[in-house]
Tab-separated table of C-alpha atoms in Angstrom:
chain	number	residue	atom	x	y	z
A	1	MET	CA	30.093	56.795	2.248
A	2	GLY	CA	32.218	56.499	5.348
A	3	LYS	CA	34.530	53.549	5.920
A	4	THR	CA	36.282	52.161	8.943
A	5	GLY	CA	39.560	50.484	8.051
A	6	GLY	CA	38.260	49.839	4.545
A	7	VAL	CA	35.166	47.997	5.811
A	8	LEU	CA	31.711	49.505	6.192
A	9	GLU	CA	30.529	49.666	9.743
A	10	ALA	CA	28.739	46.438	10.572
A	11	VAL	CA	25.330	46.123	12.124
A	12	PRO	CA	25.790	46.186	15.903
A	13	THR	CA	25.786	42.700	17.379
A	14	THR	CA	24.329	43.751	20.713
A	15	SER	CA	20.812	43.765	19.258
A	16	VAL	CA	19.095	41.373	16.911
A	17	PRO	CA	18.601	43.123	13.554
A	18	ASN	CA	15.327	42.854	11.737
A	19	SER	CA	14.893	42.171	8.041
A	20	ALA	CA	14.666	45.859	7.097
A	21	GLU	CA	17.914	46.696	8.886
A	22	LEU	CA	19.723	43.810	7.251
A	23	LYS	CA	18.484	44.805	3.810
A	24	LYS	CA	19.523	48.442	4.378
A	25	GLU	CA	23.030	47.458	5.416
A	26	LEU	CA	23.276	44.970	2.555
A	27	GLN	CA	22.286	47.719	0.110
A	28	ARG	CA	25.138	49.876	1.438
A	29	LEU	CA	27.601	47.051	0.947
A	30	VAL	CA	26.388	46.340	-2.587
A	31	ASN	CA	26.702	50.018	-3.493
A	32	ALA	CA	30.227	50.051	-2.119
A	33	ILE	CA	31.141	46.989	-4.222
A	34	LEU	CA	29.660	48.585	-7.340
A	35	ASP	CA	31.236	52.028	-6.714
A	36	GLU	CA	34.736	50.901	-5.791
A	37	GLU	CA	36.983	49.501	-8.514
A	38	ASP	CA	39.322	47.950	-5.925
A	39	PHE	CA	36.976	46.957	-3.106
A	40	SER	CA	38.305	44.859	-0.241
A	41	LEU	CA	37.507	41.191	0.343
A	42	GLU	CA	36.172	42.144	3.780
A	43	ILE	CA	33.268	43.932	2.088
A	44	THR	CA	32.259	40.800	0.156
A	45	ASP	CA	32.595	38.675	3.290
A	46	GLU	CA	30.332	41.055	5.177
A	47	ALA	CA	27.803	41.018	2.314
A	48	ILE	CA	27.766	37.203	2.389
A	49	ARG	CA	27.270	37.284	6.177
A	50	LEU	CA	24.287	39.588	5.808
A	51	LEU	CA	22.765	37.447	3.042
A	52	THR	CA	23.088	34.415	5.309
A	53	ALA	CA	21.442	36.310	8.150
A	54	LEU	CA	18.570	37.316	5.860
A	55	LYS	CA	18.168	33.707	4.761
A	56	GLU	CA	18.032	32.533	8.379
A	57	LEU	CA	15.418	35.154	9.232
A	58	LYS	CA	13.318	34.052	6.243
A	59	PHE	CA	13.625	30.401	7.258
A	60	GLU	CA	12.680	31.192	10.861
A	61	LYS	CA	9.662	33.119	9.658
A	62	SER	CA	8.613	30.189	7.459
A	63	SER	CA	9.133	27.769	10.329
A	64	ASP	CA	7.102	29.985	12.656
A	65	SER	CA	4.214	29.876	10.203
A	66	LEU	CA	4.264	26.101	10.447
A	67	LYS	CA	3.888	26.333	14.195
A	68	LEU	CA	0.408	27.616	13.398
A	69	VAL	CA	-0.774	29.400	16.524
A	70	ASP	CA	0.070	27.034	19.304
A	71	ASP	CA	1.040	23.384	19.315
A	72	THR	CA	-2.049	22.703	21.408
A	73	VAL	CA	-4.228	24.081	18.593
A	74	LEU	CA	-2.794	21.720	15.965
A	75	PRO	CA	-4.709	18.418	15.990
A	76	ASP	CA	-2.430	15.578	17.011
A	77	GLU	CA	-3.374	13.474	13.980
A	78	PHE	CA	-1.904	16.194	11.733
A	79	LYS	CA	1.515	15.865	13.340
A	80	CYS	CA	4.150	13.483	12.064
A	81	PRO	CA	4.834	10.891	14.798
A	82	ILE	CA	8.583	11.383	14.215
A	83	SER	CA	9.049	15.156	13.842
A	84	ARG	CA	5.887	16.201	15.767
A	85	LYS	CA	5.384	18.879	13.092
A	86	LEU	CA	2.523	19.461	10.679
A	87	MET	CA	2.755	16.904	7.868
A	88	ALA	CA	3.422	18.477	4.480
A	89	ASP	CA	3.470	15.194	2.553
A	90	PRO	CA	1.710	12.431	4.536
A	91	VAL	CA	2.464	8.883	3.395
A	92	VAL	CA	1.346	5.459	4.609
A	93	LEU	CA	3.898	2.846	5.663
A	94	ALA	CA	3.365	-0.914	5.249
A	95	THR	CA	1.945	-1.063	8.805
A	96	GLY	CA	-0.799	1.426	7.948
A	97	GLN	CA	0.784	4.222	10.005
A	98	THR	CA	1.034	7.701	8.467
A	99	TYR	CA	4.200	9.818	8.574
A	100	ASP	CA	5.555	12.920	6.856
A	101	ARG	CA	7.566	11.694	3.868
A	102	PRO	CA	10.903	13.422	4.652
A	103	SER	CA	10.864	12.129	8.248
A	104	ILE	CA	10.107	8.494	7.398
A	105	LEU	CA	12.584	8.568	4.492
A	106	GLN	CA	15.281	9.695	6.890
A	107	TRP	CA	14.323	6.901	9.301
A	108	LEU	CA	14.463	4.252	6.568
A	109	SER	CA	17.670	5.567	5.004
A	110	THR	CA	19.555	4.891	8.237
A	111	GLY	CA	18.826	1.173	7.886
A	112	HIS	CA	15.716	0.809	10.069
A	113	GLN	CA	13.361	-1.926	8.884
A	114	THR	CA	10.652	-1.340	11.482
A	115	CYS	CA	7.729	1.023	11.913
A	116	PRO	CA	8.777	3.827	14.325
A	117	ARG	CA	5.396	3.862	16.072
A	118	THR	CA	4.490	0.153	16.276
A	119	GLN	CA	8.009	-1.368	16.050
A	120	GLN	CA	6.635	-3.958	13.614
A	121	VAL	CA	9.104	-5.336	11.063
A	122	LEU	CA	8.153	-3.930	7.656
A	123	SER	CA	7.073	-6.348	4.935
A	124	HIS	CA	8.180	-3.707	2.410
A	125	THR	CA	9.213	-0.043	2.391
A	126	VAL	CA	7.026	1.302	-0.385
A	127	LEU	CA	5.405	4.599	0.660
A	128	THR	CA	1.837	5.324	-0.419
A	129	PRO	CA	0.606	8.949	-0.462
A	130	ASN	CA	-2.173	9.523	2.079
A	131	HIS	CA	-4.360	11.799	-0.041
A	132	LEU	CA	-7.199	11.822	2.514
A	133	VAL	CA	-5.032	13.153	5.375
A	134	ARG	CA	-3.429	15.675	3.033
A	135	GLU	CA	-6.875	16.933	1.986
A	136	ILE	CA	-8.054	17.200	5.603
A	137	ILE	CA	-4.918	19.152	6.590
A	138	THR	CA	-5.416	21.451	3.580
A	139	ARG	CA	-8.992	22.246	4.601
A	140	TRP	CA	-7.994	22.780	8.217
A	141	CYS	CA	-5.241	25.238	7.248
A	142	LYS	CA	-7.605	27.184	4.973
A	143	LYS	CA	-10.209	27.383	7.727
A	144	HIS	CA	-7.657	28.897	10.109
A	145	GLY	CA	-6.159	31.239	7.525
A	146	LEU	CA	-2.815	29.441	7.529
A	147	GLU	CA	-0.556	28.544	4.633
A	148	LEU	CA	-0.223	24.829	4.031
A	149	PRO	CA	3.404	23.717	4.207
A	150	LYS	CA	4.717	22.686	0.808
A	151	PRO	CA	5.996	19.145	0.232
A	152	PHE	CA	9.760	18.873	0.082
A	153	GLY	CA	9.814	17.524	-3.462
A	154	TYR	CA	10.386	13.869	-2.693
A	155	SER	CA	8.598	11.478	-5.021
A	156	ASP	CA	8.685	7.766	-5.717
A	157	ASP	CA	9.701	8.496	-9.304
A	158	ASN	CA	12.770	10.648	-8.807
A	159	PHE	CA	13.988	10.379	-5.247
A	160	VAL	CA	14.340	7.389	-3.000
A	161	ALA	CA	16.479	8.221	-0.028
A	162	TYR	CA	15.944	4.840	1.516
A	163	ALA	CA	16.767	3.013	-1.689
A	164	ASP	CA	20.109	4.654	-2.357
A	165	GLY	CA	23.184	2.600	-3.083
A	166	ASP	CA	23.726	1.665	0.544
A	167	HIS	CA	20.174	0.448	1.052
A	168	LEU	CA	20.121	-1.453	-2.233
A	169	ASN	CA	23.434	-3.086	-1.364
A	170	SER	CA	22.099	-4.107	2.037
A	171	LEU	CA	19.208	-5.909	0.319
A	172	LEU	CA	21.495	-7.532	-2.234
A	173	GLU	CA	23.866	-8.714	0.499
A	174	LYS	CA	20.964	-10.677	1.984
A	175	MET	CA	20.783	-12.664	-1.266
A	176	CYS	CA	23.829	-14.618	-0.089
A	177	SER	CA	22.557	-14.991	3.486
A	178	SER	CA	20.004	-17.290	5.097
A	179	LEU	CA	16.902	-18.457	3.217
A	180	SER	CA	14.643	-16.281	5.359
A	181	ASP	CA	16.811	-13.212	4.619
A	182	GLN	CA	16.791	-14.065	0.918
A	183	LYS	CA	13.000	-14.304	0.800
A	184	GLU	CA	12.514	-11.083	2.762
A	185	ALA	CA	14.942	-9.128	0.581
A	186	ALA	CA	13.609	-10.646	-2.644
A	187	ARG	CA	10.061	-9.636	-1.773
A	188	GLU	CA	11.131	-6.050	-1.081
A	189	LEU	CA	13.251	-5.831	-4.237
A	190	ARG	CA	10.296	-7.062	-6.290
A	191	LEU	CA	8.061	-4.335	-4.859
A	192	LEU	CA	10.661	-1.585	-5.174
A	193	THR	CA	11.604	-2.396	-8.765
A	194	ARG	CA	7.940	-2.606	-9.745
A	195	THR	CA	6.931	0.802	-8.398
A	196	MET	CA	10.095	2.901	-8.464
A	197	PRO	CA	12.061	3.670	-11.645
A	198	SER	CA	14.873	5.137	-9.548
A	199	VAL	CA	15.535	1.728	-7.980
A	200	ARG	CA	15.612	0.088	-11.410
A	201	ALA	CA	18.163	2.669	-12.508
A	202	LEU	CA	20.375	1.998	-9.479
A	203	PHE	CA	21.012	-1.566	-10.666
A	204	GLY	CA	22.828	-0.214	-13.711
A	205	GLU	CA	25.345	1.576	-11.511
A	206	SER	CA	26.831	-1.611	-10.070
A	207	SER	CA	28.456	-4.419	-12.059
A	208	ASP	CA	27.755	-6.990	-9.335
A	209	ALA	CA	24.105	-6.091	-8.644
A	210	ILE	CA	22.649	-8.691	-11.052
A	211	PRO	CA	24.996	-11.512	-9.913
A	212	LYS	CA	24.055	-10.813	-6.278
A	213	LEU	CA	20.353	-10.740	-7.128
A	214	LEU	CA	20.574	-14.139	-8.839
A	215	CYS	CA	22.752	-15.699	-6.138
A	216	PRO	CA	19.910	-17.799	-4.591
A	217	LEU	CA	18.989	-19.380	-7.951
A	218	SER	CA	20.977	-22.143	-9.588
A	219	LEU	CA	20.514	-23.997	-12.855
A	220	GLY	CA	18.947	-27.408	-12.494
A	221	ARG	CA	17.022	-26.553	-9.341
A	222	VAL	CA	15.752	-23.075	-10.061
A	223	ASP	CA	12.345	-23.862	-8.516
A	224	SER	CA	13.644	-25.280	-5.203
A	225	HIS	CA	11.777	-22.467	-3.438
A	226	ALA	CA	8.937	-21.430	-5.755
A	227	ASP	CA	8.085	-18.221	-3.895
A	228	LEU	CA	11.696	-17.014	-3.928
A	229	GLN	CA	12.033	-17.928	-7.611
A	230	GLU	CA	8.855	-16.011	-8.447
A	231	ASP	CA	10.038	-12.859	-6.673
A	232	LEU	CA	13.483	-12.903	-8.281
A	233	ILE	CA	12.276	-13.677	-11.811
A	234	THR	CA	9.671	-10.927	-11.471
A	235	THR	CA	12.395	-8.551	-10.292
A	236	ILE	CA	14.372	-9.358	-13.458
A	237	LEU	CA	11.232	-8.519	-15.454
A	238	ASN	CA	10.886	-5.208	-13.614
A	239	LEU	CA	14.550	-4.362	-14.178
A	240	SER	CA	14.346	-5.176	-17.887
A	241	ILE	CA	11.805	-2.387	-18.378
A	242	HIS	CA	14.640	0.113	-17.862
A	243	ASP	CA	16.400	0.460	-21.237
A	244	ASN	CA	19.875	0.710	-19.748
A	245	ASN	CA	19.376	-2.622	-17.973
A	246	LYS	CA	18.538	-4.698	-21.056
A	247	GLN	CA	22.156	-5.258	-22.036
A	248	LEU	CA	23.254	-5.517	-18.401
A	249	VAL	CA	20.868	-8.414	-17.746
A	250	ALA	CA	21.406	-10.160	-21.088
A	251	GLU	CA	25.191	-10.124	-20.693
A	252	ASN	CA	25.050	-11.847	-17.317
A	253	PRO	CA	25.935	-15.508	-17.991
A	254	LEU	CA	23.190	-16.808	-15.671
A	255	ALA	CA	20.280	-14.461	-16.345
A	256	ILE	CA	19.014	-15.775	-19.707
A	257	PRO	CA	19.521	-19.477	-18.823
A	258	LEU	CA	17.652	-18.956	-15.543
A	259	LEU	CA	14.795	-17.232	-17.358
A	260	ILE	CA	14.628	-20.069	-19.890
A	261	GLU	CA	14.593	-22.690	-17.137
A	262	SER	CA	11.877	-20.697	-15.366
A	263	LEU	CA	9.713	-20.997	-18.493
A	264	LYS	CA	9.564	-24.718	-17.770
A	265	SER	CA	9.085	-24.869	-13.990
A	266	GLY	CA	7.780	-22.764	-11.141
A	267	THR	CA	4.447	-21.090	-10.504
A	268	ILE	CA	2.455	-20.070	-13.558
A	269	GLU	CA	3.130	-16.439	-12.634
A	270	THR	CA	6.870	-17.184	-12.608
A	271	ARG	CA	6.669	-18.820	-16.037
A	272	SER	CA	4.574	-15.990	-17.439
A	273	ASN	CA	6.912	-13.345	-16.040
A	274	ALA	CA	9.938	-15.204	-17.404
A	275	ALA	CA	8.338	-15.034	-20.875
A	276	ALA	CA	7.527	-11.346	-20.378
A	277	ALA	CA	11.136	-10.684	-19.303
A	278	LEU	CA	12.474	-12.390	-22.434
A	279	PHE	CA	10.087	-10.297	-24.532
A	280	THR	CA	11.272	-7.073	-22.896
A	281	LEU	CA	14.948	-8.032	-23.037
A	282	SER	CA	14.657	-8.955	-26.721
A	283	GLY	CA	14.352	-5.323	-27.762
A	284	PRO	CA	17.978	-4.948	-28.959
A	285	ASP	CA	18.849	-7.183	-31.940
A	286	SER	CA	21.985	-8.420	-30.191
A	287	ASN	CA	19.780	-9.710	-27.366
A	288	LYS	CA	17.418	-11.393	-29.846
A	289	ILE	CA	20.374	-13.344	-31.184
A	290	SER	CA	21.743	-14.365	-27.786
A	291	ILE	CA	18.299	-15.335	-26.435
A	292	GLY	CA	17.570	-17.403	-29.536
A	293	LYS	CA	20.955	-19.146	-29.361
A	294	ALA	CA	20.398	-19.906	-25.671
A	295	GLY	CA	17.360	-22.040	-26.599
A	296	ALA	CA	14.439	-19.875	-25.516
A	297	LEU	CA	12.096	-20.599	-28.425
A	298	LYS	CA	11.262	-24.248	-27.646
A	299	PRO	CA	10.094	-23.593	-24.042
A	300	LEU	CA	8.232	-20.464	-25.219
A	301	ILE	CA	6.384	-22.537	-27.833
A	302	ASP	CA	5.664	-25.213	-25.217
A	303	LEU	CA	4.308	-22.572	-22.844
A	304	LEU	CA	2.069	-21.261	-25.602
A	305	GLU	CA	0.842	-24.778	-26.363
A	306	GLU	CA	-0.025	-25.524	-22.732
A	307	GLY	CA	-2.677	-22.840	-22.936
A	308	HIS	CA	-2.451	-21.057	-19.571
A	309	THR	CA	-4.371	-17.839	-20.096
A	310	LEU	CA	-1.906	-15.854	-17.981
A	311	ALA	CA	1.146	-17.079	-19.893
A	312	MET	CA	0.051	-17.477	-23.528
A	313	LYS	CA	0.077	-13.798	-24.442
A	314	ASP	CA	3.508	-13.223	-22.890
A	315	ALA	CA	4.883	-16.281	-24.697
A	316	ALA	CA	3.384	-15.135	-28.019
A	317	SER	CA	4.836	-11.632	-27.597
A	318	ALA	CA	8.295	-13.050	-26.912
A	319	ILE	CA	8.114	-15.416	-29.912
A	320	PHE	CA	7.046	-12.575	-32.213
A	321	ASN	CA	9.859	-10.294	-31.066
A	322	LEU	CA	12.523	-12.988	-31.319
A	323	CYS	CA	11.410	-14.040	-34.814
A	324	ILE	CA	12.097	-10.618	-36.251
A	325	ILE	CA	15.632	-12.007	-36.630
A	326	LEU	CA	15.884	-14.430	-39.594
A	327	GLU	CA	17.831	-17.136	-37.795
A	328	ASN	CA	15.230	-17.253	-35.014
A	329	LYS	CA	12.479	-17.853	-37.586
A	330	GLY	CA	14.224	-21.055	-38.594
A	331	ARG	CA	14.617	-22.092	-34.959
A	332	ALA	CA	10.917	-21.475	-34.248
A	333	VAL	CA	9.774	-23.385	-37.346
A	334	HIS	CA	11.994	-26.366	-36.563
A	335	GLU	CA	10.712	-26.398	-32.976
A	336	GLY	CA	7.130	-26.881	-34.198
A	337	ALA	CA	5.827	-23.311	-33.936
A	338	VAL	CA	3.574	-23.584	-37.010
A	339	ARG	CA	1.684	-26.602	-35.664
A	340	VAL	CA	1.093	-24.993	-32.245
A	341	ILE	CA	0.128	-21.614	-33.686
A	342	LEU	CA	-2.289	-23.055	-36.243
A	343	LYS	CA	-4.001	-25.195	-33.608
A	344	LYS	CA	-4.571	-22.127	-31.413
A	345	ILE	CA	-5.873	-20.085	-34.357
A	346	MET	CA	-8.280	-22.860	-35.345
A	347	ASP	CA	-9.495	-22.923	-31.733
A	348	GLY	CA	-10.049	-19.154	-31.849
A	349	ILE	CA	-7.311	-18.379	-29.300
A	350	LEU	CA	-5.148	-15.234	-29.616
A	351	VAL	CA	-5.991	-15.123	-33.311
A	352	ASP	CA	-4.750	-11.556	-33.842
A	353	GLU	CA	-1.357	-12.134	-32.209
A	354	LEU	CA	-0.740	-15.573	-33.673
A	355	LEU	CA	-1.668	-14.618	-37.249
A	356	ALA	CA	0.967	-11.869	-37.034
A	357	ILE	CA	3.575	-14.471	-36.016
A	358	LEU	CA	2.435	-16.890	-38.751
A	359	ALA	CA	2.734	-14.133	-41.382
A	360	MET	CA	6.284	-13.523	-40.203
A	361	LEU	CA	7.202	-17.232	-40.288
A	362	ALA	CA	5.652	-17.695	-43.748
A	363	THR	CA	8.825	-16.367	-45.391
A	364	HIS	CA	10.535	-19.609	-44.288
A	365	GLN	CA	10.160	-22.504	-46.755
A	366	LYS	CA	9.600	-25.180	-44.097
A	367	ALA	CA	6.848	-23.046	-42.540
A	368	VAL	CA	5.040	-23.030	-45.892
A	369	GLU	CA	5.356	-26.803	-46.129
A	370	ASP	CA	4.054	-27.221	-42.572
A	371	MET	CA	1.081	-24.960	-43.220
A	372	LYS	CA	0.103	-26.884	-46.339
A	373	GLU	CA	0.267	-30.217	-44.516
A	374	LEU	CA	-1.664	-28.899	-41.503
A	375	GLY	CA	-4.595	-27.516	-43.500
A	376	ALA	CA	-3.791	-23.861	-43.032
A	377	VAL	CA	-5.228	-22.731	-46.384
A	378	GLY	CA	-8.853	-23.527	-45.542
A	379	CYS	CA	-8.499	-21.911	-42.118
A	380	LEU	CA	-6.999	-18.726	-43.572
A	381	LEU	CA	-9.666	-18.483	-46.273
A	382	SER	CA	-12.452	-18.810	-43.697
A	383	ILE	CA	-10.945	-15.963	-41.652
A	384	ILE	CA	-10.872	-13.735	-44.753
A	385	ARG	CA	-14.443	-14.757	-45.621
A	386	GLU	CA	-15.988	-14.502	-42.142
A	387	GLY	CA	-13.609	-12.708	-39.797
A	388	PRO	CA	-14.320	-9.159	-38.613
A	389	SER	CA	-10.714	-7.943	-38.330
A	390	GLU	CA	-9.212	-6.176	-41.345
A	391	ARG	CA	-5.711	-6.670	-39.921
A	392	ASN	CA	-6.280	-10.428	-39.666
A	393	LYS	CA	-7.554	-10.586	-43.233
A	394	GLU	CA	-4.441	-8.719	-44.322
A	395	ASN	CA	-2.159	-11.221	-42.595
A	396	CYS	CA	-4.107	-14.158	-44.020
A	397	ALA	CA	-3.746	-12.727	-47.537
A	398	ALA	CA	-0.008	-12.251	-47.033
A	399	ILE	CA	0.395	-15.866	-45.894
A	400	LEU	CA	-1.741	-17.237	-48.734
A	401	TYR	CA	0.202	-15.198	-51.296
A	402	THR	CA	3.459	-16.730	-50.045
A	403	ILE	CA	1.969	-20.242	-50.107
A	404	CYS	CA	0.695	-19.685	-53.681
A	405	LEU	CA	4.188	-18.800	-54.829
A	406	ASN	CA	5.552	-22.049	-53.475
A	407	ASP	CA	2.828	-24.620	-54.136
A	408	ARG	CA	0.687	-25.034	-57.256
A	409	THR	CA	-1.786	-27.426	-55.643
A	410	THR	CA	-2.738	-24.713	-53.183
A	411	CYS	CA	-3.910	-22.575	-56.083
A	412	ARG	CA	-6.608	-25.121	-56.882
A	413	GLU	CA	-8.005	-24.915	-53.333
A	414	ILE	CA	-8.011	-21.127	-53.425
A	415	ARG	CA	-9.610	-21.153	-56.904
A	416	ASP	CA	-12.417	-23.357	-55.631
A	417	GLU	CA	-13.020	-20.877	-52.783
A	418	GLU	CA	-12.927	-18.002	-55.223
A	419	ASN	CA	-15.420	-19.639	-57.561
A	420	ALA	CA	-17.806	-20.403	-54.693
A	421	ASN	CA	-17.584	-17.202	-52.636
A	422	HIS	CA	-15.369	-14.662	-54.478
A	423	THR	CA	-13.437	-14.359	-51.213
A	424	ILE	CA	-10.166	-13.070	-52.689
A	425	SER	CA	-11.900	-10.762	-55.199
A	426	LYS	CA	-13.874	-9.096	-52.409
A	427	LEU	CA	-10.694	-8.582	-50.412
A	428	ALA	CA	-8.996	-7.095	-53.499
A	429	GLU	CA	-11.789	-4.515	-53.622
A	430	ASN	CA	-12.450	-3.764	-49.958
A	431	GLY	CA	-9.368	-4.725	-47.929
A	432	THR	CA	-6.574	-2.596	-46.516
A	433	SER	CA	-3.995	-1.379	-49.026
A	434	ARG	CA	-1.633	-4.245	-48.140
A	435	ALA	CA	-4.485	-6.758	-48.236
A	436	ARG	CA	-5.545	-5.513	-51.678
A	437	ARG	CA	-1.998	-5.870	-52.998
A	438	LYS	CA	-1.694	-9.422	-51.693
A	439	ALA	CA	-5.186	-10.367	-52.902
A	440	ASN	CA	-4.468	-9.056	-56.400
A	441	GLY	CA	-1.195	-10.968	-56.355
A	442	ILE	CA	-3.099	-14.146	-55.488
A	443	LEU	CA	-5.622	-13.533	-58.301
A	444	GLU	CA	-2.784	-13.011	-60.785
A	445	ARG	CA	-1.228	-16.240	-59.591
A	446	LEU	CA	-4.554	-18.061	-60.044
A	447	ASP	CA	-4.895	-16.692	-63.590
A	448	ARG	CA	-1.358	-17.756	-64.449
A	449	ALA	CA	-1.925	-21.231	-63.034
A	450	ALA	CA	-5.190	-21.541	-65.041
A	451	LEU	CA	-3.409	-20.445	-68.211
A	452	LEU	CA	-0.661	-22.992	-67.682
A	453	LEU	CA	-3.264	-25.692	-67.065
A	454	HIS	CA	-5.169	-24.721	-70.220
A	455	THR	CA	-2.080	-24.652	-72.425
A	456	ALA	CA	-0.882	-27.915	-70.980
């Protein structure tokens, strides 16, 4: 193989080489690198130059295929209004206009808050895939024997160019601006954190993101602007879904108190979402403790008692999660949870959820006393006798077993039920394994109480 000054003769620059020529010359260079133990750096540089040239040729060929046949042949509605090229990933902006995703992402990432075509200010910057346009473009390309351009890999789940740190910071900066800016930014943050996990994750990368978000809210007048409060509390709920944010939110000195205050005032959606946020944040045991100490259980119980359909289930879920910790059981019982829960169960409301909470609270002595005074035994026996849910019967048996251990007079009421309907005996035969254990425990307790009565 001949060399010129230690470097293989390059492809002449007077003519544009084609792909075959570039590959042939590249092969020569590769062979020279493999054959020579002490090859020169110039050879590797030339090989890199040829690889780059091949890459550019390939890219140009791919780009040419996207030109279709002639720009006049390509229907105008298939072109992105920004790039004027065939849309590979059409998405709909808040104004209803369709753009190619990479082009509109680039537009938004530079700080624009308007629609490029209509110049309308955007109410939000969530992008919705336009599946219909994509399908039409696909059919059109197939009809003309052309390859459909592939999307560039952007997705709402793993890439948000317009919601990078700079964009997020620009929204958070508005939280300390005018009321109109606060409301606009809060609305967008609510939408972004609801639909895009990547935005939720970005909050964890900044220690001042949560303080900035909560800047418009203050204790004592959290509901001064109900719509703003609703958007910000809902954003906290959305953020709390991300595991890495649970501690971040809970450790902020304002977040939990603001959520607790929002349980008491604001729109019903705000109050419900505050309860849901406390439920989600209460995953880690350390958060259960801090939320309980902050006084969340009383307003959660009050929200449950008020009976708003939208809020009751969220409140019940939060109470259940918090009461996994022993000290929170005591707080809930002393705040009147047993009375509220029993009333709802007797009214046939959220029976499944509330029986699970009552079974948890039954390990607390005062809860047992409250249940006895409030007539819980008859209610629980009727659920075992008539209810369709095996899980509910199981929880009722567990509660009754605990009550039997603590109160002899209760045994007489259960014995009367047993004599009349064999309710506990039937459960001992046909219930779930846990229900059978508890039912047999109750029967043993009844026998022991009868023996003591007889010997007395």
